[in-house]
């Protein structure tokens, strides 16, 4: 209920804002109407920059290019093709579709597996430069350096354009706010925080980023359409990278990651610039530049951070209620073993880290992988979850070779991996982290934050045993080291994997926490038919819970047998008790 | 012949312009987006030197000192808090670039300024008359490259800088004053950018935005080059050469995007650029 009320408040605020937009022309002079119409169109762009940079962490100067494509599409259709209402509609369609097509190409180029944040920024510089040069080389078709003017536009008055731009801005801002508060919107923050973890929860982050780029290119193109109509002219500067940097400046000053901040930043700076730049043009730019540098250094969350303390007054939304999913024992098809590794090897240059590893794991097994530091345990786990990791041999999961597959695709085949250092999402709450773990089972809503959180019973057990069930609304950044470890374990279990890989799950935990995790693992494997592979140093713990022990020494598998066999093996005694030096 | 000289000298100019940026990126992993502003500062050092009636050659040391001093201040107050936030460092230095550009406009006005060429006239190269200054730029690039190679390979500072590049934590544990190395590196990088600004003046006019045009190109080259001056030279020759060829035979407008597009494609295929390809 509380969640629905918050949504209602937002809707009422949006309606009030839209009403203000409709009424405002009555009290504004021509100059202000002109300036504010422009500024509000640019504010739409600032929202798209905020979603990309403030939420998803992609610093982009490229929105200017999509804006330019949209604006030029409209202006060129109205100049060269026809000048009546149907052509305005055609212009609108082209202004939205063309930037989306360009956006798809740019997104495909930018977001490939393993691409860096820098690369996205580099491409976002290249795109506006290319678009601008294409405009320059377009001759009379694009108007070259002088742009296009004097084409027929929508027959709206100055007031009409103000109202239109205002209402569109309110609608875009409202949609953006609804989206970022929704479960799907939190995905952007998760990607910004920890893209690797997202991939290991089976989420295809590249696809999400490309999709985001495409959709926002469309929104940007819509703003370009409005601009081409309202201003009656388009120029190459509208698509240039300098304009792209201005968008980032407004977003940063207003406050990234807040939607409202960038809107106010764009409108405020746009209005003040027009007011002041006549009297003191260079001084005004100097002031903006100085303020921008200061904000980036000391107030990274922008001027919105100054009013953030007010937010503390508002009650945070209540956490969702936990619901246990019915227990399902995975129905297995085929007779292939769950995991089959054959002659797997891994080398860095001439350095061989793993050699001739052959290992099979069946459902219900709890295999402990032991060995001294540097034996290659973590590397072996990486070979099981990343199709690009092994340098030789084959890894099959349920009979399918995973060579060349990306982690998210392998996870989707039923593998969950818990990392050595707790890998969670620092800017999300406990409940939101758990929801991310369910994202590939239940597509999160684009418009709402669900009131319930359905998790497998075993994940809920972990939460109960560690007390995390009472901390669902807590930000992850406030959790202790042990709590983060438990949370990550609960997330991986929530994936309902057939095989779970745990890299030192008990490192740094108290004795009680250890035995809790031990109990959970035993239940999962013995009763639910899950298989687990565990990297562990604590031999007592290993002896207590394992059904099988595999010993890795200097990159080779030296023992693979029952607990008894492994514990009594000579090599284990040598490695662990230093017997080799006697 | 003329085309060959164009390729070589244009690459040399690009190399001169990009060295300052590479110095900073190579050691500090920070992209100085105010690089363009330092080129402009260098250009105006040339303007100021000739306006006071001094030898235009004097502008070279002046620009290096002015650029370096500004660099020390920038590193201390703007870049140092942002080492952990490299994307924000791009933005803060871009903001600084705006500030410097506006300050220059306030002092010198926004008009285009011209400076006398350091070396006027042409030289006969195998029967082709060619701009003497462009040939000098080639020489300057070679001297700069060799000088830098000596600095990195043959001096204590270079050794320390390489240690910081490879493993900064270890370098600090071994007792290297990494903060000082950072400051000195940044100073050298910005000093070189100022120097490059002076060297650019005979080739372009000087105005408050002259640097921005060069920023993106040198940024792309540095991204492709990675961290070594050798790879930067290769990148300049290949991409700069492609730019000259496209500009000459296809269209100057397409030539203007050659470097950026090629750099984007190279980095897509080999994310580390030329540094480990």
PDB file of C-alpha atoms in Angstrom, chain A residues 53 57-59 61 107-114 117-119 121-123 125-126 129-130 133-134 136-138 144 241-242 245-246 248-249 252 256 281-283 285-286 288-290 292-293 295-298 300, chain B residues 25 29-31 33 77-79 81-82 85-96 98-100 102-103 105-106 110 212 215-216 219-220 223 251-254 256-257 260-261 263-265 267-271:
ATOM      1  CA  UNK A  53      25.730   8.312 -16.634  1.00  0.00           C
ATOM      2  CA  UNK A  57      27.602   4.721 -14.994  1.00  0.00           C
ATOM      3  CA  UNK A  58      28.212   5.264 -18.727  1.00  0.00           C
ATOM      4  CA  UNK A  59      29.801   8.694 -19.146  1.00  0.00           C
ATOM      5  CA  UNK A  61      29.035  12.922 -24.669  1.00  0.00           C
ATOM      6  CA  UNK A 107      25.505   0.336 -28.714  1.00  0.00           C
ATOM      7  CA  UNK A 108      26.569  -2.804 -30.538  1.00  0.00           C
ATOM      8  CA  UNK A 109      29.986  -1.259 -31.177  1.00  0.00           C
ATOM      9  CA  UNK A 110      30.379   0.023 -27.633  1.00  0.00           C
ATOM     10  CA  UNK A 111      29.080  -2.691 -25.373  1.00  0.00           C
ATOM     11  CA  UNK A 112      30.823  -5.925 -26.095  1.00  0.00           C
ATOM     12  CA  UNK A 113      31.841  -8.437 -23.441  1.00  0.00           C
ATOM     13  CA  UNK A 114      34.759  -7.043 -21.531  1.00  0.00           C
ATOM     14  CA  UNK A 117      34.041   2.279 -19.282  1.00  0.00           C
ATOM     15  CA  UNK A 118      36.664   4.355 -21.060  1.00  0.00           C
ATOM     16  CA  UNK A 119      35.785   2.781 -24.382  1.00  0.00           C
ATOM     17  CA  UNK A 121      33.335   7.425 -23.420  1.00  0.00           C
ATOM     18  CA  UNK A 122      35.705   7.283 -26.394  1.00  0.00           C
ATOM     19  CA  UNK A 123      32.917   6.141 -28.713  1.00  0.00           C
ATOM     20  CA  UNK A 125      33.197  11.350 -28.508  1.00  0.00           C
ATOM     21  CA  UNK A 126      33.606   9.766 -31.925  1.00  0.00           C
ATOM     22  CA  UNK A 129      32.319  14.140 -34.476  1.00  0.00           C
ATOM     23  CA  UNK A 130      31.253  11.771 -37.247  1.00  0.00           C
ATOM     24  CA  UNK A 133      31.301  15.950 -40.310  1.00  0.00           C
ATOM     25  CA  UNK A 134      28.521  14.176 -42.204  1.00  0.00           C
ATOM     26  CA  UNK A 136      29.262  19.483 -43.034  1.00  0.00           C
ATOM     27  CA  UNK A 137      29.740  17.324 -46.075  1.00  0.00           C
ATOM     28  CA  UNK A 138      26.028  17.223 -46.926  1.00  0.00           C
ATOM     29  CA  UNK A 144      26.505  22.325 -44.502  1.00  0.00           C
ATOM     30  CA  UNK A 241      30.588  16.995 -28.950  1.00  0.00           C
ATOM     31  CA  UNK A 242      30.932  20.386 -27.254  1.00  0.00           C
ATOM     32  CA  UNK A 245      29.812  18.100 -22.861  1.00  0.00           C
ATOM     33  CA  UNK A 246      27.407  20.886 -21.931  1.00  0.00           C
ATOM     34  CA  UNK A 248      27.060  16.504 -18.936  1.00  0.00           C
ATOM     35  CA  UNK A 249      27.895  19.798 -17.199  1.00  0.00           C
ATOM     36  CA  UNK A 252      26.611  17.113 -13.009  1.00  0.00           C
ATOM     37  CA  UNK A 256      23.577  12.975 -11.275  1.00  0.00           C
ATOM     38  CA  UNK A 281      29.350  36.651 -21.530  1.00  0.00           C
ATOM     39  CA  UNK A 282      32.837  35.400 -20.678  1.00  0.00           C
ATOM     40  CA  UNK A 283      32.518  35.923 -16.960  1.00  0.00           C
ATOM     41  CA  UNK A 285      31.055  30.932 -18.754  1.00  0.00           C
ATOM     42  CA  UNK A 286      33.980  31.288 -16.367  1.00  0.00           C
ATOM     43  CA  UNK A 288      29.918  27.909 -14.809  1.00  0.00           C
ATOM     44  CA  UNK A 289      33.275  26.300 -15.543  1.00  0.00           C
ATOM     45  CA  UNK A 290      34.599  27.017 -12.054  1.00  0.00           C
ATOM     46  CA  UNK A 292      31.522  22.636 -12.496  1.00  0.00           C
ATOM     47  CA  UNK A 293      35.094  21.826 -11.448  1.00  0.00           C
ATOM     48  CA  UNK A 295      31.118  20.333  -7.928  1.00  0.00           C
ATOM     49  CA  UNK A 296      32.944  17.405  -9.537  1.00  0.00           C
ATOM     50  CA  UNK A 297      35.670  17.498  -6.889  1.00  0.00           C
ATOM     51  CA  UNK A 298      33.834  18.273  -3.654  1.00  0.00           C
ATOM     52  CA  UNK A 300      30.114  14.682  -6.863  1.00  0.00           C
TER      53      UNK A 300
ATOM     54  CA  UNK B  25      47.927   9.114 -19.172  1.00  0.00           C
ATOM     55  CA  UNK B  29      46.063   6.764 -15.918  1.00  0.00           C
ATOM     56  CA  UNK B  30      44.299  10.117 -15.940  1.00  0.00           C
ATOM     57  CA  UNK B  31      43.032  11.737 -19.115  1.00  0.00           C
ATOM     58  CA  UNK B  33      40.859  16.894 -20.920  1.00  0.00           C
ATOM     59  CA  UNK B  77      44.144  21.023  -6.384  1.00  0.00           C
ATOM     60  CA  UNK B  78      42.076  19.351  -9.099  1.00  0.00           C
ATOM     61  CA  UNK B  79      43.554  16.020 -10.165  1.00  0.00           C
ATOM     62  CA  UNK B  81      41.403  14.238  -5.266  1.00  0.00           C
ATOM     63  CA  UNK B  82      40.221  12.398  -8.369  1.00  0.00           C
ATOM     64  CA  UNK B  85      37.542   8.539  -9.999  1.00  0.00           C
ATOM     65  CA  UNK B  86      39.084   8.602 -13.485  1.00  0.00           C
ATOM     66  CA  UNK B  87      35.850   9.422 -15.301  1.00  0.00           C
ATOM     67  CA  UNK B  88      35.279  12.383 -12.992  1.00  0.00           C
ATOM     68  CA  UNK B  89      38.853  13.486 -13.648  1.00  0.00           C
ATOM     69  CA  UNK B  90      37.975  13.738 -17.348  1.00  0.00           C
ATOM     70  CA  UNK B  91      35.090  16.021 -16.437  1.00  0.00           C
ATOM     71  CA  UNK B  92      36.965  18.172 -13.930  1.00  0.00           C
ATOM     72  CA  UNK B  93      39.821  18.769 -16.361  1.00  0.00           C
ATOM     73  CA  UNK B  94      37.309  19.545 -19.107  1.00  0.00           C
ATOM     74  CA  UNK B  95      35.792  22.137 -16.746  1.00  0.00           C
ATOM     75  CA  UNK B  96      39.261  23.516 -16.112  1.00  0.00           C
ATOM     76  CA  UNK B  98      36.545  25.926 -20.039  1.00  0.00           C
ATOM     77  CA  UNK B  99      37.897  28.126 -17.247  1.00  0.00           C
ATOM     78  CA  UNK B 100      41.296  28.577 -18.906  1.00  0.00           C
ATOM     79  CA  UNK B 102      37.470  32.000 -20.734  1.00  0.00           C
ATOM     80  CA  UNK B 103      40.381  33.541 -18.815  1.00  0.00           C
ATOM     81  CA  UNK B 105      39.376  35.373 -23.733  1.00  0.00           C
ATOM     82  CA  UNK B 106      39.123  37.925 -20.923  1.00  0.00           C
ATOM     83  CA  UNK B 110      38.338  36.419 -28.628  1.00  0.00           C
ATOM     84  CA  UNK B 212      39.909  21.959 -28.548  1.00  0.00           C
ATOM     85  CA  UNK B 215      42.191  17.570 -28.145  1.00  0.00           C
ATOM     86  CA  UNK B 216      40.063  14.794 -29.587  1.00  0.00           C
ATOM     87  CA  UNK B 219      43.085  11.763 -27.125  1.00  0.00           C
ATOM     88  CA  UNK B 220      42.319   9.085 -29.712  1.00  0.00           C
ATOM     89  CA  UNK B 223      44.140   5.701 -26.337  1.00  0.00           C
ATOM     90  CA  UNK B 251      37.700  14.567 -49.027  1.00  0.00           C
ATOM     91  CA  UNK B 252      39.138  16.817 -46.345  1.00  0.00           C
ATOM     92  CA  UNK B 253      35.917  16.469 -44.347  1.00  0.00           C
ATOM     93  CA  UNK B 254      36.218  12.699 -44.194  1.00  0.00           C
ATOM     94  CA  UNK B 256      38.829  15.073 -40.337  1.00  0.00           C
ATOM     95  CA  UNK B 257      37.159  11.978 -38.886  1.00  0.00           C
ATOM     96  CA  UNK B 260      38.671   9.133 -34.590  1.00  0.00           C
ATOM     97  CA  UNK B 261      36.941   6.390 -36.588  1.00  0.00           C
ATOM     98  CA  UNK B 263      40.960   4.659 -33.371  1.00  0.00           C
ATOM     99  CA  UNK B 264      37.481   3.490 -32.374  1.00  0.00           C
ATOM    100  CA  UNK B 265      37.755   0.452 -34.630  1.00  0.00           C
ATOM    101  CA  UNK B 267      40.280  -0.259 -29.882  1.00  0.00           C
ATOM    102  CA  UNK B 268      37.235  -2.392 -30.578  1.00  0.00           C
ATOM    103  CA  UNK B 269      39.370  -5.108 -32.113  1.00  0.00           C
ATOM    104  CA  UNK B 270      42.254  -4.787 -29.680  1.00  0.00           C
ATOM    105  CA  UNK B 271      41.156  -3.059 -26.463  1.00  0.00           C
TER     106      UNK B 271
END
